[in-house]
Short mmCIF file of C-alpha atoms (C1' of nucleotides) in Angstrom, two decimals:
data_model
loop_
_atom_site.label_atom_id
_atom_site.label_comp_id
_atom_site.label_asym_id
_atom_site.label_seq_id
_atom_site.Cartn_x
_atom_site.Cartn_y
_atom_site.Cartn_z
CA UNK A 1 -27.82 17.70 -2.39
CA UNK A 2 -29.21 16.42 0.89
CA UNK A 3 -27.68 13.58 2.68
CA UNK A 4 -29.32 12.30 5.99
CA UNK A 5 -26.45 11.86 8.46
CA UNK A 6 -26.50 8.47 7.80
CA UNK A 7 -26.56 7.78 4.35
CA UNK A 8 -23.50 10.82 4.38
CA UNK A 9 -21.02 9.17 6.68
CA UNK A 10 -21.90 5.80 4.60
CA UNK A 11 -20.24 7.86 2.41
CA UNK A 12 -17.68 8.91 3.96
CA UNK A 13 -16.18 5.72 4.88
CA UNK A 14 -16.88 4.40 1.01
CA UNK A 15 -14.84 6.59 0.18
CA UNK A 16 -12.01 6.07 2.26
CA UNK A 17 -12.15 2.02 1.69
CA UNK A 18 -12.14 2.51 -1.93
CA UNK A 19 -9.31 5.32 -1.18
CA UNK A 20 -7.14 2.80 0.69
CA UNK A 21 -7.92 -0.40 -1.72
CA UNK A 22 -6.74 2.08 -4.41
CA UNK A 23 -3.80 2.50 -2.74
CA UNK A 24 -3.44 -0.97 -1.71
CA UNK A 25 -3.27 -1.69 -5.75
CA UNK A 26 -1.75 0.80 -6.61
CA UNK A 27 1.61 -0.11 -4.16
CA UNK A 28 1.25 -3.43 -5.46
CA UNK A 29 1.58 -2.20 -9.20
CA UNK A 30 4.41 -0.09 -8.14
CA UNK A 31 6.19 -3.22 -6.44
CA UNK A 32 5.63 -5.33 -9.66
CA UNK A 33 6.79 -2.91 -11.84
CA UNK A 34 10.29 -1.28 -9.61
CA UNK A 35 10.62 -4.56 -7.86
CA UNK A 36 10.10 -6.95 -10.90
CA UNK A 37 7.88 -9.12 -8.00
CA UNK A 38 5.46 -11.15 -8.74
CA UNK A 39 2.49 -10.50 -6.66
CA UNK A 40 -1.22 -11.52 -6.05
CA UNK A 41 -3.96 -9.71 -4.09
CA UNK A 42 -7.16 -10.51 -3.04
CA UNK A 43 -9.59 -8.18 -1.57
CA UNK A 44 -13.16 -8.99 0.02
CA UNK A 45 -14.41 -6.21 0.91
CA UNK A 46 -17.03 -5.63 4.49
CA UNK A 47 -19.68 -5.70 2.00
CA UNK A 48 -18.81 -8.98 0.05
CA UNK A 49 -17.43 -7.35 -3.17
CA UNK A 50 -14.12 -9.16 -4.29
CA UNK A 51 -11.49 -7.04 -5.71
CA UNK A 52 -7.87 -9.02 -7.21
CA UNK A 53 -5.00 -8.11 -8.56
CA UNK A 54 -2.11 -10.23 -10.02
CA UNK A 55 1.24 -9.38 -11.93
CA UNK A 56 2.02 -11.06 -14.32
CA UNK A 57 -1.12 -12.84 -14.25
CA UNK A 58 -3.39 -13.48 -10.69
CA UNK A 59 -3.79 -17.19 -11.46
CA UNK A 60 -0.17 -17.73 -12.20
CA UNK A 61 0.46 -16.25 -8.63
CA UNK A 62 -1.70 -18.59 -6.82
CA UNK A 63 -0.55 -21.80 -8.45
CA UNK A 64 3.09 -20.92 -7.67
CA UNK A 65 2.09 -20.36 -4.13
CA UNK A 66 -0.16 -23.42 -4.34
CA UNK A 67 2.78 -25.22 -5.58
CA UNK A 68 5.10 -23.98 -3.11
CA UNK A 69 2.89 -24.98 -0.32
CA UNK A 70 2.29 -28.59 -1.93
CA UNK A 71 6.47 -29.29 -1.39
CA UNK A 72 6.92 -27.15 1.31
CA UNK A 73 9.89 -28.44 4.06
CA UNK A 74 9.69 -26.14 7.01
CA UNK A 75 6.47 -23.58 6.98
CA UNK A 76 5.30 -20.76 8.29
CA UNK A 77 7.44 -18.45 10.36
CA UNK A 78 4.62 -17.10 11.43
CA UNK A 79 4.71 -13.28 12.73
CA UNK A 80 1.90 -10.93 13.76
CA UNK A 81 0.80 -7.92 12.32
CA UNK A 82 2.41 -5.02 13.07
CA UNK A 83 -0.85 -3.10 12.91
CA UNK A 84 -3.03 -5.36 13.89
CA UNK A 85 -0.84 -6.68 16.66
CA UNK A 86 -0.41 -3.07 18.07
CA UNK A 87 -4.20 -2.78 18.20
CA UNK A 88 -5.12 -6.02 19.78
CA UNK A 89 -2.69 -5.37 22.18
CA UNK A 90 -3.70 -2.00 23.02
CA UNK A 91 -7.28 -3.76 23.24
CA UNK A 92 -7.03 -6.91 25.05
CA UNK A 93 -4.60 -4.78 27.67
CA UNK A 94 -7.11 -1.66 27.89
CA UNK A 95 -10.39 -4.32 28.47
CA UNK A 96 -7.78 -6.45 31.01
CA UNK A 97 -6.91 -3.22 32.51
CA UNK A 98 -10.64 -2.29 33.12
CA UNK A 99 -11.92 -5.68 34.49
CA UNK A 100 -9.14 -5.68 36.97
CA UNK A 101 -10.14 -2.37 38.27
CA UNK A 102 -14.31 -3.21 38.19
CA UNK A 103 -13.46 -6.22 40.09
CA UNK A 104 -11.36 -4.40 42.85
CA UNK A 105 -13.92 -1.44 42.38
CA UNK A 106 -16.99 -3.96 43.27
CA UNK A 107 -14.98 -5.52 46.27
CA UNK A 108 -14.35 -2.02 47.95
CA UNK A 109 -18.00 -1.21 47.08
CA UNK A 110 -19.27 -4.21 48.33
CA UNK A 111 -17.44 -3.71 51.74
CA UNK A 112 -18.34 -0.21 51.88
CA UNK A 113 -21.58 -1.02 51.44
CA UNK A 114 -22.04 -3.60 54.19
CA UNK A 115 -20.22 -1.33 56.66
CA UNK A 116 -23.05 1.48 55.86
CA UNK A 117 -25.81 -0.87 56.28
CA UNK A 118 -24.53 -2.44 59.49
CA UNK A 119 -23.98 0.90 61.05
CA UNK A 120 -27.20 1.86 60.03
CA UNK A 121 -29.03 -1.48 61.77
CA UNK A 122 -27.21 -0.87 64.69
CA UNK A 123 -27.85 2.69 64.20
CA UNK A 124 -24.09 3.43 65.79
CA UNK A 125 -20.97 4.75 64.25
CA UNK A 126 -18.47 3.70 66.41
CA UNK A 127 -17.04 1.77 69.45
CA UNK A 128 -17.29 -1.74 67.92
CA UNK A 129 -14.81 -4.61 67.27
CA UNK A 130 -15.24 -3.72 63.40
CA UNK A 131 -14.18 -0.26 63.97
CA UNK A 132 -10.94 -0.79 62.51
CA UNK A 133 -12.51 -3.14 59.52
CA UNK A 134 -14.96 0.45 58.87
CA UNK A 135 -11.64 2.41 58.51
CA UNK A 136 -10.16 -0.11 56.53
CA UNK A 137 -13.59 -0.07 54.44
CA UNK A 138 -13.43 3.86 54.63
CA UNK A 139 -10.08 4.07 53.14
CA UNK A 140 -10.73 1.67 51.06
CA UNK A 141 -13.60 3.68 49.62
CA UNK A 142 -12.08 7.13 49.10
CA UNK A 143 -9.33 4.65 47.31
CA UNK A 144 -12.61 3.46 45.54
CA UNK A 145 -13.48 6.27 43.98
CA UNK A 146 -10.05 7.06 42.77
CA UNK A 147 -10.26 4.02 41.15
CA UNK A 148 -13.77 4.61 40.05
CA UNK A 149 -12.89 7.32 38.18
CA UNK A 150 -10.03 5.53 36.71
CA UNK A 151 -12.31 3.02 35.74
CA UNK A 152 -15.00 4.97 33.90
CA UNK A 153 -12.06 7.34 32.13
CA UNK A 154 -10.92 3.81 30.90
CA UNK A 155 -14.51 2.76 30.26
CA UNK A 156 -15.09 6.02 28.12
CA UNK A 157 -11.25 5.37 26.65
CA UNK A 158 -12.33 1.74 25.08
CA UNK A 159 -15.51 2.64 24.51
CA UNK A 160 -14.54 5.86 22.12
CA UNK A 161 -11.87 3.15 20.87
CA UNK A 162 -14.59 0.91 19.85
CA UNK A 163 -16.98 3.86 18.49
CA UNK A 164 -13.85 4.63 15.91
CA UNK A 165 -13.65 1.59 15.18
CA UNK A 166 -17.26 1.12 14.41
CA UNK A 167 -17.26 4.45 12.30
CA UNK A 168 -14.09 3.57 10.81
CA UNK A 169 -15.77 0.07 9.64
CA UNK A 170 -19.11 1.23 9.38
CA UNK A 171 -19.97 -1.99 10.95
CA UNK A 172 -20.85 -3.95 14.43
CA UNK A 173 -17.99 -5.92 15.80
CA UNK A 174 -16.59 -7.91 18.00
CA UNK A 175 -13.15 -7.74 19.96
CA UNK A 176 -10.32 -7.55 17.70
CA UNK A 177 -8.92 -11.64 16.44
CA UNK A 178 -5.69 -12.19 18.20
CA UNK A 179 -5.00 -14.51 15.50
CA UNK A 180 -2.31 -14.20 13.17
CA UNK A 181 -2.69 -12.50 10.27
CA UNK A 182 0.86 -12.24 8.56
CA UNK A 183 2.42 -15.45 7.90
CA UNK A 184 5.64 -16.19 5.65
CA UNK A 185 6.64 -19.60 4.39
CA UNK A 186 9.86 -21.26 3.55
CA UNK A 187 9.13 -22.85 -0.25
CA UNK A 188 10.01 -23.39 -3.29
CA UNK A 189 10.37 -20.54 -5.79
CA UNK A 190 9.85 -18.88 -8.72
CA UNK A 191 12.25 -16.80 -10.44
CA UNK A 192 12.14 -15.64 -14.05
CA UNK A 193 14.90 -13.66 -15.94
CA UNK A 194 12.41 -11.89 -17.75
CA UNK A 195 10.25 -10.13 -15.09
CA UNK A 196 8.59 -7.83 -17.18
CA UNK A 197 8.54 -9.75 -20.08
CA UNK A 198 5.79 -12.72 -20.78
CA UNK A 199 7.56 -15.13 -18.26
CA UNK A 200 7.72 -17.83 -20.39
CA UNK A 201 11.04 -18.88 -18.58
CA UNK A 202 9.65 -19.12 -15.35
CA UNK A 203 11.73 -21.59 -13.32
CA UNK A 204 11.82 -23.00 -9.75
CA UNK A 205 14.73 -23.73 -7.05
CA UNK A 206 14.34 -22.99 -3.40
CA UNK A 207 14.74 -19.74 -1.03
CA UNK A 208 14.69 -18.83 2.73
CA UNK A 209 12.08 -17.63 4.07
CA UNK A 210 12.39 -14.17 5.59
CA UNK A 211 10.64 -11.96 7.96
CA UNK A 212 10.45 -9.16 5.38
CA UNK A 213 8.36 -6.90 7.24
CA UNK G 1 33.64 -0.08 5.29
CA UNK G 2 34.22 -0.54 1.88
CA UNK G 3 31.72 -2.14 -0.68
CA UNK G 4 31.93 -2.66 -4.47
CA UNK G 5 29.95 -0.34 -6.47
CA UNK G 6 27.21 -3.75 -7.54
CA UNK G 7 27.24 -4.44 -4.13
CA UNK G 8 26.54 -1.19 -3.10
CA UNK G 9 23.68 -0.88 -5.28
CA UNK G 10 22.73 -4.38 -4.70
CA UNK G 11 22.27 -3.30 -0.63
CA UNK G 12 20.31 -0.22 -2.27
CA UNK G 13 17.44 -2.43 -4.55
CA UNK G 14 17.45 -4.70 -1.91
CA UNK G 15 16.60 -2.17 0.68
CA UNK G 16 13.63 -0.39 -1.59
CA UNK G 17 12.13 -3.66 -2.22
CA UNK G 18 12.03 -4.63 1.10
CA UNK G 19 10.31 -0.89 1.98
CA UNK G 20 8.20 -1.21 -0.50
CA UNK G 21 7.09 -4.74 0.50
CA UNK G 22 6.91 -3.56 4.20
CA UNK G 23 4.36 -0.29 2.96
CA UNK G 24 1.94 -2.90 1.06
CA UNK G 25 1.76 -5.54 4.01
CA UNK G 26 1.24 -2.88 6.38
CA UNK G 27 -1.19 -1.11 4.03
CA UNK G 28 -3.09 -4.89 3.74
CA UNK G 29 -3.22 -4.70 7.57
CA UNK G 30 -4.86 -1.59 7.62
CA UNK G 31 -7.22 -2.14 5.02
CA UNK G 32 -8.26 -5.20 7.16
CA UNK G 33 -8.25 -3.15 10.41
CA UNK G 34 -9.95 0.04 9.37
CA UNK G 35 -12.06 -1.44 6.78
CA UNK G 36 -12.95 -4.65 7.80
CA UNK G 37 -11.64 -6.32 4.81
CA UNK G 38 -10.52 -9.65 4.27
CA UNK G 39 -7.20 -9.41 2.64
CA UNK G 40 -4.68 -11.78 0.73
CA UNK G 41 -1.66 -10.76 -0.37
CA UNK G 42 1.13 -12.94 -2.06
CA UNK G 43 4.37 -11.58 -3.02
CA UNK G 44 7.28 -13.41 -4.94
CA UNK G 45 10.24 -11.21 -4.82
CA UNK G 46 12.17 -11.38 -8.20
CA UNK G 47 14.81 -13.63 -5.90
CA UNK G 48 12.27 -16.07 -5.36
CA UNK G 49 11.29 -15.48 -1.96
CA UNK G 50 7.41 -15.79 -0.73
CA UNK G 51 5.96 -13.36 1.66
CA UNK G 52 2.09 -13.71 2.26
CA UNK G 53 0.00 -11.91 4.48
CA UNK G 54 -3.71 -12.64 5.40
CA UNK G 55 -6.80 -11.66 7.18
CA UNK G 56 -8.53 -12.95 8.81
CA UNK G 57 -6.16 -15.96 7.87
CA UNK G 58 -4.61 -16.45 3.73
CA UNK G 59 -6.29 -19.57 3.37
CA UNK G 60 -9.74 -18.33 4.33
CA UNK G 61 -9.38 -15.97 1.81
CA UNK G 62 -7.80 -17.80 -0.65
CA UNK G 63 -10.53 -20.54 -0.47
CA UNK G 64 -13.14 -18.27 -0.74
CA UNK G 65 -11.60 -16.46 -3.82
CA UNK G 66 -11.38 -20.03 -5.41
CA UNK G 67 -15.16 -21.00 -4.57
CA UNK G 68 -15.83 -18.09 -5.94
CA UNK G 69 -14.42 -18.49 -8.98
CA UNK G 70 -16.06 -22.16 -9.11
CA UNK G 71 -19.67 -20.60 -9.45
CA UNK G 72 -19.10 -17.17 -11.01
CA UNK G 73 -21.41 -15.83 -13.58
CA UNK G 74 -19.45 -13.26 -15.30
CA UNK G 75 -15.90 -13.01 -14.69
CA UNK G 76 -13.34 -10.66 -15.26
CA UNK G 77 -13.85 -7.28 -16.31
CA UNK G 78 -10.43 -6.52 -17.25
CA UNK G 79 -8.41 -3.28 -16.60
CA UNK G 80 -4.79 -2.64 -17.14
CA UNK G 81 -2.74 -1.58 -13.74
CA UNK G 82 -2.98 1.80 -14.13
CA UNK G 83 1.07 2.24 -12.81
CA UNK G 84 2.07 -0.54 -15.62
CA UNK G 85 -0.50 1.08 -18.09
CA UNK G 86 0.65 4.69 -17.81
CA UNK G 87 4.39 3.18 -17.99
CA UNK G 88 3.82 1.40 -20.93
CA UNK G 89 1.83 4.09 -22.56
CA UNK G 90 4.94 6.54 -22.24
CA UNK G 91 7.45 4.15 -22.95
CA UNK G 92 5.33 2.75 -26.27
CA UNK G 93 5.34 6.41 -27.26
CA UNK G 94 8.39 7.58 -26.41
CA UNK G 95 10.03 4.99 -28.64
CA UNK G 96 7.28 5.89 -31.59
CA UNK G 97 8.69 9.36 -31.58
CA UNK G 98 11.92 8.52 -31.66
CA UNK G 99 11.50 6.20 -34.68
CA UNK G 100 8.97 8.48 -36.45
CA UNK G 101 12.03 11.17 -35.89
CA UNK G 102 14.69 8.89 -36.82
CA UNK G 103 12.98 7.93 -39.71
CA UNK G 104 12.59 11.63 -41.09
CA UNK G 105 15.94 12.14 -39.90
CA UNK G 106 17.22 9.65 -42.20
CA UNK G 107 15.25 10.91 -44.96
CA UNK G 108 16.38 13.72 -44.60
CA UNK G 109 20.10 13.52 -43.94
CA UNK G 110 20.05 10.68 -47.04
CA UNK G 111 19.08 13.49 -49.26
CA UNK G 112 21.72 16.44 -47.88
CA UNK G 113 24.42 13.94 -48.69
CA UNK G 114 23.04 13.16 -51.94
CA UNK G 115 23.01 17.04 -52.54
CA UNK G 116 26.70 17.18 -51.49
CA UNK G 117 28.13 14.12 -53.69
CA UNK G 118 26.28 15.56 -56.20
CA UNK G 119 27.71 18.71 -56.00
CA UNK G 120 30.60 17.63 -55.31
CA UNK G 121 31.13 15.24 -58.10
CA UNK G 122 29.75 17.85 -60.52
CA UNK G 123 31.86 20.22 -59.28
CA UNK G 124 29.70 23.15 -59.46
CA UNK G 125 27.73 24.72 -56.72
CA UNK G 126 24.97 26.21 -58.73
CA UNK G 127 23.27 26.69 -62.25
CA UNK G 128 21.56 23.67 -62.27
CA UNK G 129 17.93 22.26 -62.71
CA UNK G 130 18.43 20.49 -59.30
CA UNK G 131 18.86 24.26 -57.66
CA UNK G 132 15.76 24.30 -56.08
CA UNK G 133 15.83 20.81 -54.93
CA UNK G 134 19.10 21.52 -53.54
CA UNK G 135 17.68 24.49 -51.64
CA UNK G 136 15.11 22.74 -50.14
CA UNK G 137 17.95 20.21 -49.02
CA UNK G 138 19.81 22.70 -47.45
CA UNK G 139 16.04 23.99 -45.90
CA UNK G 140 15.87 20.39 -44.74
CA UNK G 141 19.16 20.01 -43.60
CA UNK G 142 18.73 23.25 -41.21
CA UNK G 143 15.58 21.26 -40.04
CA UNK G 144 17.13 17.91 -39.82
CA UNK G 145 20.08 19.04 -37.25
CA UNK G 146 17.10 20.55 -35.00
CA UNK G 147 15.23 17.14 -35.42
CA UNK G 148 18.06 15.56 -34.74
CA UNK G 149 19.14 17.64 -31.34
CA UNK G 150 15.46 16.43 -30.78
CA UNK G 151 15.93 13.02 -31.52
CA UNK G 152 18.80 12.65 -29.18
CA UNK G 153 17.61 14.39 -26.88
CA UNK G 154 14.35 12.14 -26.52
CA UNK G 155 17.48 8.59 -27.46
CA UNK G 156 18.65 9.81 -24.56
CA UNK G 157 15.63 10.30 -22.87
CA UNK G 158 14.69 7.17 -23.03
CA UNK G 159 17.91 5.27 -22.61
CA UNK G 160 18.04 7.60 -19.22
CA UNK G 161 14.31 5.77 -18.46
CA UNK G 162 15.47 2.36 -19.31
CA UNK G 163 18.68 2.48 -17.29
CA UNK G 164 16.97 3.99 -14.54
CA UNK G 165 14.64 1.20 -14.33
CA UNK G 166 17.20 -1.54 -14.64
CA UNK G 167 18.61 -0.27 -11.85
CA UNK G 168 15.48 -0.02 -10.10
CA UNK G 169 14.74 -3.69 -10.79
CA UNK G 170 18.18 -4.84 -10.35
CA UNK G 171 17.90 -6.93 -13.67
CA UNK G 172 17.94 -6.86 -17.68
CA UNK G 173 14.42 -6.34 -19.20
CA UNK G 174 12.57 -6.42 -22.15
CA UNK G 175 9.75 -3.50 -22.77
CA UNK G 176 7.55 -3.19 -20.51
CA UNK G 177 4.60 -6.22 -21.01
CA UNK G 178 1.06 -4.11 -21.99
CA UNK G 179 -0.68 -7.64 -20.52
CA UNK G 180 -3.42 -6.87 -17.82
CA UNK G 181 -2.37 -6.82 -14.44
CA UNK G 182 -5.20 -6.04 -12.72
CA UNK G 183 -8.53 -7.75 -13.06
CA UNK G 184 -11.59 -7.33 -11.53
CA UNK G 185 -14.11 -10.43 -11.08
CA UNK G 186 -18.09 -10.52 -10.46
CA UNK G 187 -18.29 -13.63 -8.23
CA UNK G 188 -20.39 -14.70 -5.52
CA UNK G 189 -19.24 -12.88 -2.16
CA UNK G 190 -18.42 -13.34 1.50
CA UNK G 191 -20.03 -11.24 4.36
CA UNK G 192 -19.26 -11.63 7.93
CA UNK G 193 -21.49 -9.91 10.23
CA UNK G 194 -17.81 -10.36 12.73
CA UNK G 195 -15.50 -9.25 10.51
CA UNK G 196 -12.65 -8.27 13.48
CA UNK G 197 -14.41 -11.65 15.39
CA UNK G 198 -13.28 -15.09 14.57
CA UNK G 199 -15.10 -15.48 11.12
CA UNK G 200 -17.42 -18.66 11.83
CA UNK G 201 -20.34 -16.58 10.57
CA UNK G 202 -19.32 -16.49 7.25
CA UNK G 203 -21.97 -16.38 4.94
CA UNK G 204 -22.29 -16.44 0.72
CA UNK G 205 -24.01 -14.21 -1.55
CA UNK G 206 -23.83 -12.00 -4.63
CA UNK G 207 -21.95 -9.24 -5.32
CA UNK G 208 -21.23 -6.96 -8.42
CA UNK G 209 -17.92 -6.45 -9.67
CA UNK G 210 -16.12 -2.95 -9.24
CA UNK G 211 -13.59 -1.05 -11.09
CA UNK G 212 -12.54 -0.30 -7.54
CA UNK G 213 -9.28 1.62 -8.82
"C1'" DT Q 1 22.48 -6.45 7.36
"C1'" DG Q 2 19.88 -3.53 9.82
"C1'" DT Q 3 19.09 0.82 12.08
"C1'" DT Q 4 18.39 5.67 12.38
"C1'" DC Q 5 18.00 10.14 10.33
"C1'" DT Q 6 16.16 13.78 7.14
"C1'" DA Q 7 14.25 15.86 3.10
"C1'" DT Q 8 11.16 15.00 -0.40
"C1'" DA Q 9 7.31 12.78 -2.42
"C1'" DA Q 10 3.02 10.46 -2.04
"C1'" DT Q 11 -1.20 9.26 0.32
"C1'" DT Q 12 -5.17 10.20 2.88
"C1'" DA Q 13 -9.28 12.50 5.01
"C1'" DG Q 14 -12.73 15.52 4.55
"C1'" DG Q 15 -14.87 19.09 2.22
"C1'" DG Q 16 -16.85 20.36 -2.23
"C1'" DT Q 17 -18.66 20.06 -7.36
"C1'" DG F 1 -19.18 7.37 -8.26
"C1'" DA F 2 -15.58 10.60 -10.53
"C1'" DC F 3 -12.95 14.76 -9.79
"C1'" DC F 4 -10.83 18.75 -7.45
"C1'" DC F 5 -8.75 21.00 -3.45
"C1'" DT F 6 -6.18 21.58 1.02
"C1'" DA F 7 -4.08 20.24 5.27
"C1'" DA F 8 -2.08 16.72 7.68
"C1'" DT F 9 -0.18 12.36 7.86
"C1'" DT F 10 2.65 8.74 6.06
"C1'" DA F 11 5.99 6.50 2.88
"C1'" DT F 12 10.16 6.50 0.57
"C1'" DA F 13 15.07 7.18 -0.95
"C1'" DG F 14 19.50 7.83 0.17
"C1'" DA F 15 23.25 8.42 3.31
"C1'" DA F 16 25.71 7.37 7.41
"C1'" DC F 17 26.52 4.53 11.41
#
DNA sequence: TGTTCTATAATTAGGGT
DNA sequence: GACCCTAATTATAGAAC
């Protein structure tokens, strides 16, 4: 059946984001079940839809975290991530990388520029005290273009980064947050010697916290 | 350098669990990054330690999942993890078999040894109005050492399953709990035309629920 | 503990139906 | 959407350091 290009790479990434939020729950089943954890997810998807999951119980989840945080001591070891970080970083570093060079590109044009239009209103092309500022300028500006084309490979670079992106989200956005997105507390916790039973004995003491990932 | 064999496998269960925790939160972070989702994730390990991860931020998340709930209209479609569900399903028959055999077993072993007292007592090996009944003992019996090669087979089966995941979760357990683990909610959504950005845009609307797995 | 390594198993993308 | 298929990528267990 026909798809206009449009409406098929909607598709497309529909059906990865339900592919990886399958997998998402799916790991999370598998690290209730071998691990005997308790765990809680929550899922809002681009589009708004909410997707949860929760073993033994979602709700039972959130309180104990609520109730962690509520007599926490120390909180929040807080650590970047790894994905995310790696992208930002590769980001913020390519889009440093490239003003950098358009500012040092503009200055070399700029001078290059002036040196043309002076030699053309004096209509010479040598002989004056500038000479050696128009070699400077002339160097400068084979360096320019070097640069130039550094600049627009880099350009192209971010801006197929930022197409992928968009295709991979399906969506407009801005630069990536460098805020933190993976945080682990120090609290209070919840054991239960009956993980995959009805946890009626749950029970609370304290732990560490730990960078885990 | 030596270690005892519990602390051996101790290091072992330790070291899946923290892989396994380690695959979902960087499977979270690239559901955020790729999809543009806003993810929570809350993890008590059966030790009692938290681990959270969230994007664009746990709390965001976590207070939008709550508003949510606070004006949802139909909540809840419920569906069993399908990991747990598929678990529980072969464990619940697995053990069904094995009593269903163990029952005929019985049966039938009850009435091979009635057949041999009998016999025995009477003395006699033949003649009598019990012949046929006797016969089909012995037909039974034939039957009833194949069931119970079966039977074992599957005891052992199953103790081989339960064993392996008490080591897998490091601890005693009951059956497997057939309570829902996964549940999906119809509730009011969250959109952000910035998903990667810093999230001020957020915005409420509706949204349907989704099986999603 | 934590790291690295390797073989095996599982997941994912993209194409169909 | 739900499935099926294949190639390619990624995750995982277990051992050894």
């Amino acid at each position: 059946m026909y798809q206009s290009p449009q409406r098929s790479i909607n598709t497309l990434l529909l059906k990865r984001r339900r592919r990886r939020r399958a997998g998402i729950f799916k790991k999370a089943g598998e690290l209730s079940v071998l691990c005997g954890a308790h765990v809680a997810i929550i899922v809002f998807s681009g589009a708004g839809k909410v997707f949860c999951y929760g073993h033994p119980n979602i709700n039972t989840v959130l309180e104990s975290y609520q109730n962690g945080l509520s007599s926490v001591v120390r909180v929040n070891e807080e650590a970047g991530d790894l994905l995310v970080a790696e992208f930002n970083k590769e980001y913020v570093e390519a889009e440093k990388e490239f003003e950098d060079l358009k500012r040092k590109a503009t200055g070399i044009k700029q001078m290059a520029d002036e040196k043309k239009k002076m030699m053309k209103e004096m209509n010479m092309s040598e002989g004056f005290w500038w000479d050696e500022a128009v070699d400077l300028a002339m160097m400068d500006e084979r360096e320019w273009e070097q640069y130039f084309k550094a600049l627009e490979e880099l350009r192209r670079k971010v801006a197929a980064r930022v197409d992928e992106l968009k295709i991979l989200n399906g969506t407009m956005m801005g630069p990536p947050v460098p805020a933190v997105h993976h945080r682990l507390c120090h609290v209070p916790f919840m054991t239960s010697n009956n993980c995959f039973g009805n946890c009626q004995d749950v029970q609370f003491g304290s732990g560490y916290h730990d960078l885990g990932v």
